[in-house]
Amino acid sequence: MKKVWQKTPAWIKAIVLNLILLLPVITINQIVIQLNLKYFPKYGIGLIPVLLTLYLYWKLINKWNPFTHKDDIKISLQFNLLDKKNVLTIIGLSLFTFMVIYFSYVIFNIENTPQLEFINTFANYNMVTAFPLLLGLALTAGIAEEVTYRGFMQNTTNRKYAKIVSYLIIGLLFSIIHFLPLALIIPYVLISITYSYVADQQKSTSLVIYAHFLTDFVLFLLIYYKVF
């Protein structure tokens, strides 16, 4: 089995990693949140099992992480908060992501997507329920997606292809997994390429995880309050 994996093209490995590392944790946490909304609509207690799932996911990922070479992107949450460049990078990535998404929806006159439709359902619930569950969704996306795309998939493709080719492969898979309208594919590929570049420069997933989480959580709250 090990020999088969070694001979498998890197882009196919990336697809397989996408399926086995991302979809299970995303699916589990979404089911938990949906069950919370159905059976406990007054309280966002689903955040607790969501956090537990993410904790176990993080432990397993770090235990089985094969990417330990100095040129690999380190799977980490740690960064120097006192370094202004790090803070500015997180804020800059978040603003860039928000602007690309916002103007893409406006320019292409997109009124709804499966993701947007799901987030809009939280408007039917009070803040005690919505806030923790939206927090759980944002944490799941930030951690699981960046660990998968930048930590595992990008390290895999970086070893076989030129970086721009690696970034494009990751970007296409990143946009496809979000089940987007065709008009949003290129904007999301652009966002993914930017995150891939930052992760490569930092040799760490830390900044892109926090930026992804911050962007999603702010967007979710803006949608909840009908600002965006």
Short mmCIF file of N, CA and C in Angstrom, two decimals, residues 43-194:
data_model
loop_
_atom_site.label_atom_id
_atom_site.label_comp_id
_atom_site.label_asym_id
_atom_site.label_seq_id
_atom_site.Cartn_x
_atom_site.Cartn_y
_atom_site.Cartn_z
N TYR A 43 -30.31 27.30 22.84
CA TYR A 43 -28.95 27.37 23.37
C TYR A 43 -27.95 26.77 22.38
N GLY A 44 -26.80 27.41 22.27
CA GLY A 44 -25.77 26.92 21.34
C GLY A 44 -24.81 25.94 21.99
N ILE A 45 -25.35 24.91 22.63
CA ILE A 45 -24.50 23.95 23.34
C ILE A 45 -23.70 23.06 22.39
N GLY A 46 -24.03 23.09 21.10
CA GLY A 46 -23.29 22.29 20.13
C GLY A 46 -21.85 22.72 20.00
N LEU A 47 -21.53 23.92 20.48
CA LEU A 47 -20.14 24.38 20.42
C LEU A 47 -19.21 23.44 21.19
N ILE A 48 -19.69 22.85 22.28
CA ILE A 48 -18.85 21.98 23.12
C ILE A 48 -18.38 20.74 22.35
N PRO A 49 -19.29 19.95 21.74
CA PRO A 49 -18.80 18.80 20.95
C PRO A 49 -18.01 19.22 19.72
N VAL A 50 -18.31 20.39 19.15
CA VAL A 50 -17.53 20.89 18.02
C VAL A 50 -16.08 21.14 18.44
N LEU A 51 -15.89 21.79 19.58
CA LEU A 51 -14.55 22.04 20.08
C LEU A 51 -13.82 20.74 20.42
N LEU A 52 -14.55 19.78 20.97
CA LEU A 52 -13.95 18.48 21.28
C LEU A 52 -13.49 17.77 20.01
N THR A 53 -14.33 17.83 18.97
CA THR A 53 -13.97 17.22 17.68
C THR A 53 -12.71 17.86 17.11
N LEU A 54 -12.64 19.18 17.17
CA LEU A 54 -11.47 19.89 16.66
C LEU A 54 -10.22 19.58 17.47
N TYR A 55 -10.38 19.44 18.78
CA TYR A 55 -9.25 19.10 19.64
C TYR A 55 -8.68 17.73 19.27
N LEU A 56 -9.57 16.73 19.12
CA LEU A 56 -9.14 15.39 18.75
C LEU A 56 -8.53 15.37 17.35
N TYR A 57 -9.14 16.14 16.45
CA TYR A 57 -8.64 16.26 15.08
C TYR A 57 -7.21 16.82 15.08
N TRP A 58 -7.00 17.87 15.86
CA TRP A 58 -5.68 18.50 15.93
C TRP A 58 -4.64 17.54 16.50
N LYS A 59 -5.01 16.78 17.53
CA LYS A 59 -4.10 15.81 18.14
C LYS A 59 -3.71 14.73 17.12
N LEU A 60 -4.70 14.20 16.41
CA LEU A 60 -4.43 13.14 15.44
C LEU A 60 -3.58 13.65 14.28
N ILE A 61 -3.88 14.85 13.81
CA ILE A 61 -3.13 15.42 12.69
C ILE A 61 -1.66 15.59 13.06
N ASN A 62 -1.40 16.12 14.23
CA ASN A 62 -0.02 16.35 14.65
C ASN A 62 0.72 15.05 14.94
N LYS A 63 -0.02 14.03 15.38
CA LYS A 63 0.60 12.74 15.66
C LYS A 63 1.04 12.05 14.37
N TRP A 64 0.24 12.17 13.32
CA TRP A 64 0.51 11.47 12.06
C TRP A 64 1.07 12.38 10.97
N ASN A 65 1.46 13.59 11.33
CA ASN A 65 1.98 14.53 10.36
C ASN A 65 3.34 14.07 9.81
N PRO A 66 3.43 13.78 8.50
CA PRO A 66 4.70 13.30 7.93
C PRO A 66 5.61 14.44 7.43
N PHE A 67 5.13 15.68 7.52
CA PHE A 67 5.87 16.80 6.93
C PHE A 67 6.72 17.51 7.98
N THR A 68 7.93 17.02 8.15
CA THR A 68 8.83 17.54 9.17
C THR A 68 10.11 18.13 8.59
N HIS A 69 10.23 18.15 7.26
CA HIS A 69 11.42 18.74 6.63
C HIS A 69 11.41 20.25 6.83
N LYS A 70 12.58 20.85 6.89
CA LYS A 70 12.67 22.29 7.15
C LYS A 70 11.99 23.14 6.09
N ASP A 71 11.84 22.60 4.87
CA ASP A 71 11.19 23.36 3.79
C ASP A 71 9.68 23.14 3.76
N ASP A 72 9.19 22.24 4.59
CA ASP A 72 7.75 21.99 4.63
C ASP A 72 7.04 23.07 5.44
N ILE A 73 5.76 23.23 5.15
CA ILE A 73 4.92 24.14 5.93
C ILE A 73 4.54 23.44 7.23
N LYS A 74 4.90 24.03 8.34
CA LYS A 74 4.64 23.43 9.65
C LYS A 74 3.17 23.60 10.03
N ILE A 75 2.55 22.53 10.50
CA ILE A 75 1.17 22.60 10.98
C ILE A 75 1.20 23.12 12.41
N SER A 76 0.80 24.37 12.57
CA SER A 76 0.93 25.03 13.87
C SER A 76 -0.12 26.11 14.05
N LEU A 77 -0.42 26.40 15.31
CA LEU A 77 -1.30 27.51 15.67
C LEU A 77 -0.52 28.66 16.31
N GLN A 78 0.75 28.45 16.54
CA GLN A 78 1.54 29.41 17.30
C GLN A 78 2.20 30.45 16.39
N PHE A 79 2.14 31.70 16.84
CA PHE A 79 2.86 32.77 16.16
C PHE A 79 3.17 33.86 17.17
N ASN A 80 4.11 34.72 16.84
CA ASN A 80 4.53 35.79 17.75
C ASN A 80 3.54 36.95 17.65
N LEU A 81 2.70 37.09 18.66
CA LEU A 81 1.68 38.14 18.67
C LEU A 81 2.30 39.53 18.78
N LEU A 82 3.52 39.60 19.29
CA LEU A 82 4.19 40.90 19.46
C LEU A 82 4.82 41.39 18.16
N ASP A 83 4.91 40.51 17.18
CA ASP A 83 5.45 40.90 15.88
C ASP A 83 4.34 41.55 15.07
N LYS A 84 4.46 42.84 14.82
CA LYS A 84 3.42 43.58 14.11
C LYS A 84 3.16 43.03 12.72
N LYS A 85 4.18 42.48 12.08
CA LYS A 85 4.01 41.93 10.74
C LYS A 85 3.01 40.77 10.74
N ASN A 86 3.09 39.96 11.78
CA ASN A 86 2.16 38.83 11.87
C ASN A 86 0.72 39.30 12.03
N VAL A 87 0.53 40.26 12.91
CA VAL A 87 -0.82 40.80 13.15
C VAL A 87 -1.36 41.48 11.88
N LEU A 88 -0.51 42.25 11.24
CA LEU A 88 -0.92 42.94 10.01
C LEU A 88 -1.21 41.95 8.88
N THR A 89 -0.47 40.85 8.84
CA THR A 89 -0.71 39.83 7.83
C THR A 89 -2.08 39.20 8.02
N ILE A 90 -2.42 38.87 9.26
CA ILE A 90 -3.74 38.29 9.55
C ILE A 90 -4.85 39.26 9.16
N ILE A 91 -4.71 40.52 9.57
CA ILE A 91 -5.72 41.53 9.26
C ILE A 91 -5.80 41.76 7.75
N GLY A 92 -4.63 41.84 7.12
CA GLY A 92 -4.59 42.07 5.67
C GLY A 92 -5.22 40.93 4.89
N LEU A 93 -4.91 39.69 5.27
CA LEU A 93 -5.52 38.54 4.61
C LEU A 93 -7.03 38.53 4.79
N SER A 94 -7.48 38.85 5.99
CA SER A 94 -8.92 38.87 6.28
C SER A 94 -9.63 39.93 5.44
N LEU A 95 -9.06 41.13 5.39
CA LEU A 95 -9.67 42.20 4.60
C LEU A 95 -9.66 41.86 3.12
N PHE A 96 -8.56 41.31 2.64
CA PHE A 96 -8.45 40.92 1.24
C PHE A 96 -9.51 39.88 0.89
N THR A 97 -9.66 38.87 1.74
CA THR A 97 -10.64 37.82 1.51
C THR A 97 -12.05 38.40 1.49
N PHE A 98 -12.34 39.24 2.47
CA PHE A 98 -13.67 39.85 2.55
C PHE A 98 -13.99 40.67 1.30
N MET A 99 -13.04 41.48 0.86
CA MET A 99 -13.27 42.35 -0.30
C MET A 99 -13.47 41.54 -1.58
N VAL A 100 -12.65 40.50 -1.75
CA VAL A 100 -12.79 39.66 -2.94
C VAL A 100 -14.17 38.99 -2.97
N ILE A 101 -14.57 38.44 -1.83
CA ILE A 101 -15.87 37.77 -1.76
C ILE A 101 -17.01 38.76 -1.98
N TYR A 102 -16.94 39.89 -1.28
CA TYR A 102 -18.02 40.88 -1.37
C TYR A 102 -18.19 41.39 -2.81
N PHE A 103 -17.11 41.84 -3.42
CA PHE A 103 -17.22 42.42 -4.77
C PHE A 103 -17.53 41.36 -5.81
N SER A 104 -17.12 40.11 -5.58
CA SER A 104 -17.47 39.03 -6.51
C SER A 104 -18.97 38.79 -6.51
N TYR A 105 -19.57 38.80 -5.31
CA TYR A 105 -21.02 38.62 -5.22
C TYR A 105 -21.75 39.79 -5.89
N VAL A 106 -21.23 41.01 -5.70
CA VAL A 106 -21.86 42.20 -6.27
C VAL A 106 -21.70 42.23 -7.79
N ILE A 107 -20.49 42.03 -8.27
CA ILE A 107 -20.20 42.13 -9.70
C ILE A 107 -20.97 41.08 -10.50
N PHE A 108 -21.00 39.85 -9.98
CA PHE A 108 -21.66 38.76 -10.70
C PHE A 108 -23.12 38.60 -10.30
N ASN A 109 -23.61 39.52 -9.45
CA ASN A 109 -25.00 39.55 -9.05
C ASN A 109 -25.47 38.19 -8.52
N ILE A 110 -24.68 37.64 -7.60
CA ILE A 110 -24.99 36.35 -7.00
C ILE A 110 -25.77 36.58 -5.71
N GLU A 111 -26.97 36.08 -5.66
CA GLU A 111 -27.84 36.32 -4.50
C GLU A 111 -27.79 35.20 -3.47
N ASN A 112 -27.37 34.00 -3.90
CA ASN A 112 -27.39 32.90 -2.95
C ASN A 112 -26.43 31.80 -3.38
N THR A 113 -25.91 31.07 -2.38
CA THR A 113 -25.12 29.87 -2.58
C THR A 113 -25.53 28.90 -1.46
N PRO A 114 -25.19 27.62 -1.56
CA PRO A 114 -25.54 26.69 -0.48
C PRO A 114 -25.01 27.15 0.88
N GLN A 115 -23.79 27.67 0.90
CA GLN A 115 -23.21 28.16 2.16
C GLN A 115 -24.00 29.34 2.72
N LEU A 116 -24.28 30.29 1.84
CA LEU A 116 -24.99 31.49 2.26
C LEU A 116 -26.39 31.14 2.75
N GLU A 117 -27.03 30.21 2.07
CA GLU A 117 -28.37 29.78 2.46
C GLU A 117 -28.35 29.17 3.86
N PHE A 118 -27.30 28.36 4.14
CA PHE A 118 -27.20 27.74 5.46
C PHE A 118 -26.97 28.78 6.55
N ILE A 119 -26.07 29.73 6.30
CA ILE A 119 -25.78 30.76 7.31
C ILE A 119 -27.02 31.63 7.54
N ASN A 120 -27.80 31.88 6.51
CA ASN A 120 -29.00 32.70 6.65
C ASN A 120 -30.04 32.06 7.58
N THR A 121 -30.00 30.74 7.72
CA THR A 121 -30.97 30.08 8.59
C THR A 121 -30.76 30.47 10.06
N PHE A 122 -29.57 30.93 10.41
CA PHE A 122 -29.30 31.30 11.80
C PHE A 122 -30.06 32.55 12.21
N ALA A 123 -30.55 33.29 11.25
CA ALA A 123 -31.34 34.49 11.56
C ALA A 123 -32.63 34.14 12.30
N ASN A 124 -33.02 32.88 12.23
CA ASN A 124 -34.23 32.44 12.90
C ASN A 124 -34.01 32.11 14.39
N TYR A 125 -32.78 32.25 14.85
CA TYR A 125 -32.45 31.87 16.22
C TYR A 125 -31.86 33.05 16.98
N ASN A 126 -32.00 33.00 18.30
CA ASN A 126 -31.45 34.09 19.11
C ASN A 126 -29.92 34.02 19.15
N MET A 127 -29.33 35.09 19.67
CA MET A 127 -27.87 35.20 19.67
C MET A 127 -27.21 34.16 20.57
N VAL A 128 -27.90 33.75 21.63
CA VAL A 128 -27.35 32.74 22.54
C VAL A 128 -27.13 31.42 21.80
N THR A 129 -27.97 31.16 20.83
CA THR A 129 -27.82 29.96 20.00
C THR A 129 -26.88 30.21 18.83
N ALA A 130 -27.11 31.30 18.11
CA ALA A 130 -26.38 31.56 16.87
C ALA A 130 -24.90 31.84 17.08
N PHE A 131 -24.58 32.68 18.07
CA PHE A 131 -23.19 33.11 18.26
C PHE A 131 -22.24 31.93 18.47
N PRO A 132 -22.47 31.04 19.44
CA PRO A 132 -21.53 29.93 19.63
C PRO A 132 -21.48 28.96 18.46
N LEU A 133 -22.61 28.74 17.80
CA LEU A 133 -22.62 27.81 16.67
C LEU A 133 -21.89 28.39 15.45
N LEU A 134 -22.07 29.68 15.21
CA LEU A 134 -21.32 30.34 14.13
C LEU A 134 -19.82 30.35 14.45
N LEU A 135 -19.51 30.53 15.73
CA LEU A 135 -18.11 30.45 16.17
C LEU A 135 -17.54 29.06 15.87
N GLY A 136 -18.33 28.03 16.16
CA GLY A 136 -17.90 26.66 15.88
C GLY A 136 -17.70 26.40 14.40
N LEU A 137 -18.60 26.95 13.57
CA LEU A 137 -18.45 26.81 12.11
C LEU A 137 -17.17 27.48 11.61
N ALA A 138 -16.92 28.69 12.11
CA ALA A 138 -15.73 29.44 11.68
C ALA A 138 -14.44 28.75 12.12
N LEU A 139 -14.43 28.24 13.33
CA LEU A 139 -13.25 27.51 13.83
C LEU A 139 -13.01 26.24 13.02
N THR A 140 -14.09 25.54 12.71
CA THR A 140 -13.96 24.30 11.92
C THR A 140 -13.39 24.60 10.54
N ALA A 141 -13.91 25.64 9.89
CA ALA A 141 -13.42 26.00 8.56
C ALA A 141 -11.96 26.45 8.63
N GLY A 142 -11.65 27.32 9.58
CA GLY A 142 -10.29 27.85 9.67
C GLY A 142 -9.26 26.78 9.94
N ILE A 143 -9.55 25.89 10.88
CA ILE A 143 -8.58 24.86 11.26
C ILE A 143 -8.55 23.72 10.24
N ALA A 144 -9.70 23.10 9.99
CA ALA A 144 -9.73 21.91 9.13
C ALA A 144 -9.31 22.22 7.70
N GLU A 145 -9.79 23.33 7.14
CA GLU A 145 -9.46 23.64 5.76
C GLU A 145 -7.99 24.01 5.60
N GLU A 146 -7.46 24.83 6.49
CA GLU A 146 -6.07 25.25 6.34
C GLU A 146 -5.08 24.13 6.65
N VAL A 147 -5.41 23.28 7.62
CA VAL A 147 -4.57 22.11 7.88
C VAL A 147 -4.54 21.21 6.65
N THR A 148 -5.71 21.00 6.05
CA THR A 148 -5.80 20.13 4.89
C THR A 148 -5.13 20.73 3.67
N TYR A 149 -5.51 21.97 3.32
CA TYR A 149 -5.02 22.56 2.07
C TYR A 149 -3.58 23.03 2.16
N ARG A 150 -3.27 23.80 3.19
CA ARG A 150 -1.92 24.34 3.30
C ARG A 150 -0.96 23.38 4.00
N GLY A 151 -1.45 22.59 4.97
CA GLY A 151 -0.58 21.71 5.72
C GLY A 151 -0.24 20.42 5.01
N PHE A 152 -1.26 19.72 4.51
CA PHE A 152 -1.03 18.42 3.89
C PHE A 152 -0.98 18.48 2.36
N MET A 153 -2.01 19.05 1.75
CA MET A 153 -2.08 19.03 0.30
C MET A 153 -0.97 19.87 -0.33
N GLN A 154 -0.72 21.05 0.21
CA GLN A 154 0.30 21.92 -0.37
C GLN A 154 1.70 21.36 -0.17
N ASN A 155 1.97 20.79 0.98
CA ASN A 155 3.27 20.15 1.19
C ASN A 155 3.47 19.01 0.20
N THR A 156 2.39 18.27 -0.06
CA THR A 156 2.47 17.15 -1.00
C THR A 156 2.77 17.63 -2.42
N THR A 157 2.04 18.63 -2.89
CA THR A 157 2.23 19.11 -4.27
C THR A 157 3.50 19.96 -4.41
N ASN A 158 3.89 20.66 -3.35
CA ASN A 158 5.12 21.46 -3.42
C ASN A 158 6.34 20.59 -3.69
N ARG A 159 6.31 19.36 -3.23
CA ARG A 159 7.46 18.47 -3.40
C ARG A 159 7.59 17.95 -4.83
N LYS A 160 6.53 18.06 -5.61
CA LYS A 160 6.54 17.49 -6.96
C LYS A 160 6.44 18.53 -8.08
N TYR A 161 5.82 19.68 -7.79
CA TYR A 161 5.57 20.65 -8.84
C TYR A 161 6.16 22.01 -8.48
N ALA A 162 6.26 22.86 -9.51
CA ALA A 162 6.61 24.26 -9.25
C ALA A 162 5.54 24.87 -8.37
N LYS A 163 5.92 25.85 -7.56
CA LYS A 163 4.98 26.36 -6.57
C LYS A 163 3.72 26.94 -7.18
N ILE A 164 3.83 27.63 -8.31
CA ILE A 164 2.63 28.21 -8.91
C ILE A 164 1.68 27.11 -9.36
N VAL A 165 2.21 25.97 -9.84
CA VAL A 165 1.38 24.84 -10.22
C VAL A 165 0.71 24.25 -8.98
N SER A 166 1.50 24.12 -7.92
CA SER A 166 0.98 23.64 -6.65
C SER A 166 -0.15 24.53 -6.15
N TYR A 167 0.06 25.85 -6.20
CA TYR A 167 -0.96 26.80 -5.74
C TYR A 167 -2.24 26.67 -6.54
N LEU A 168 -2.11 26.48 -7.85
CA LEU A 168 -3.29 26.38 -8.72
C LEU A 168 -4.08 25.10 -8.44
N ILE A 169 -3.37 24.00 -8.22
CA ILE A 169 -4.05 22.73 -7.89
C ILE A 169 -4.83 22.88 -6.60
N ILE A 170 -4.16 23.44 -5.58
CA ILE A 170 -4.81 23.64 -4.29
C ILE A 170 -6.00 24.59 -4.43
N GLY A 171 -5.80 25.67 -5.20
CA GLY A 171 -6.85 26.66 -5.39
C GLY A 171 -8.09 26.09 -6.05
N LEU A 172 -7.90 25.26 -7.08
CA LEU A 172 -9.03 24.65 -7.77
C LEU A 172 -9.80 23.71 -6.84
N LEU A 173 -9.06 22.90 -6.09
CA LEU A 173 -9.72 22.00 -5.15
C LEU A 173 -10.42 22.78 -4.04
N PHE A 174 -9.80 23.86 -3.60
CA PHE A 174 -10.38 24.72 -2.57
C PHE A 174 -11.71 25.31 -3.02
N SER A 175 -11.78 25.75 -4.27
CA SER A 175 -13.01 26.35 -4.79
C SER A 175 -14.07 25.30 -5.08
N ILE A 176 -13.66 24.13 -5.56
CA ILE A 176 -14.62 23.07 -5.88
C ILE A 176 -15.32 22.56 -4.63
N ILE A 177 -14.57 22.41 -3.53
CA ILE A 177 -15.14 21.84 -2.30
C ILE A 177 -16.18 22.77 -1.68
N HIS A 178 -16.18 24.05 -2.07
CA HIS A 178 -17.15 25.00 -1.54
C HIS A 178 -18.45 25.03 -2.36
N PHE A 179 -18.52 24.20 -3.42
CA PHE A 179 -19.73 24.09 -4.24
C PHE A 179 -20.22 25.47 -4.70
N LEU A 180 -19.32 26.18 -5.35
CA LEU A 180 -19.59 27.56 -5.74
C LEU A 180 -20.18 27.66 -7.15
N PRO A 181 -20.90 28.75 -7.43
CA PRO A 181 -21.27 29.05 -8.83
C PRO A 181 -19.99 29.26 -9.64
N LEU A 182 -20.05 28.99 -10.93
CA LEU A 182 -18.85 29.10 -11.78
C LEU A 182 -18.21 30.48 -11.70
N ALA A 183 -19.03 31.51 -11.55
CA ALA A 183 -18.51 32.88 -11.52
C ALA A 183 -17.58 33.12 -10.33
N LEU A 184 -17.72 32.32 -9.27
CA LEU A 184 -16.91 32.52 -8.06
C LEU A 184 -15.66 31.65 -8.02
N ILE A 185 -15.49 30.78 -9.00
CA ILE A 185 -14.34 29.89 -9.00
C ILE A 185 -13.03 30.66 -9.01
N ILE A 186 -12.88 31.58 -9.95
CA ILE A 186 -11.63 32.34 -10.07
C ILE A 186 -11.36 33.19 -8.83
N PRO A 187 -12.35 33.93 -8.30
CA PRO A 187 -12.09 34.69 -7.06
C PRO A 187 -11.63 33.81 -5.90
N TYR A 188 -12.23 32.64 -5.76
CA TYR A 188 -11.82 31.76 -4.66
C TYR A 188 -10.45 31.14 -4.92
N VAL A 189 -10.14 30.86 -6.17
CA VAL A 189 -8.78 30.39 -6.50
C VAL A 189 -7.76 31.47 -6.15
N LEU A 190 -8.09 32.71 -6.43
CA LEU A 190 -7.21 33.83 -6.10
C LEU A 190 -6.99 33.93 -4.59
N ILE A 191 -8.06 33.77 -3.83
CA ILE A 191 -7.95 33.80 -2.37
C ILE A 191 -7.04 32.66 -1.89
N SER A 192 -7.26 31.46 -2.43
CA SER A 192 -6.47 30.30 -2.02
C SER A 192 -4.99 30.49 -2.37
N ILE A 193 -4.70 31.03 -3.55
CA ILE A 193 -3.31 31.27 -3.95
C ILE A 193 -2.63 32.22 -2.97
N THR A 194 -3.34 33.25 -2.55
CA THR A 194 -2.80 34.21 -1.59
C THR A 194 -2.48 33.53 -0.26
#
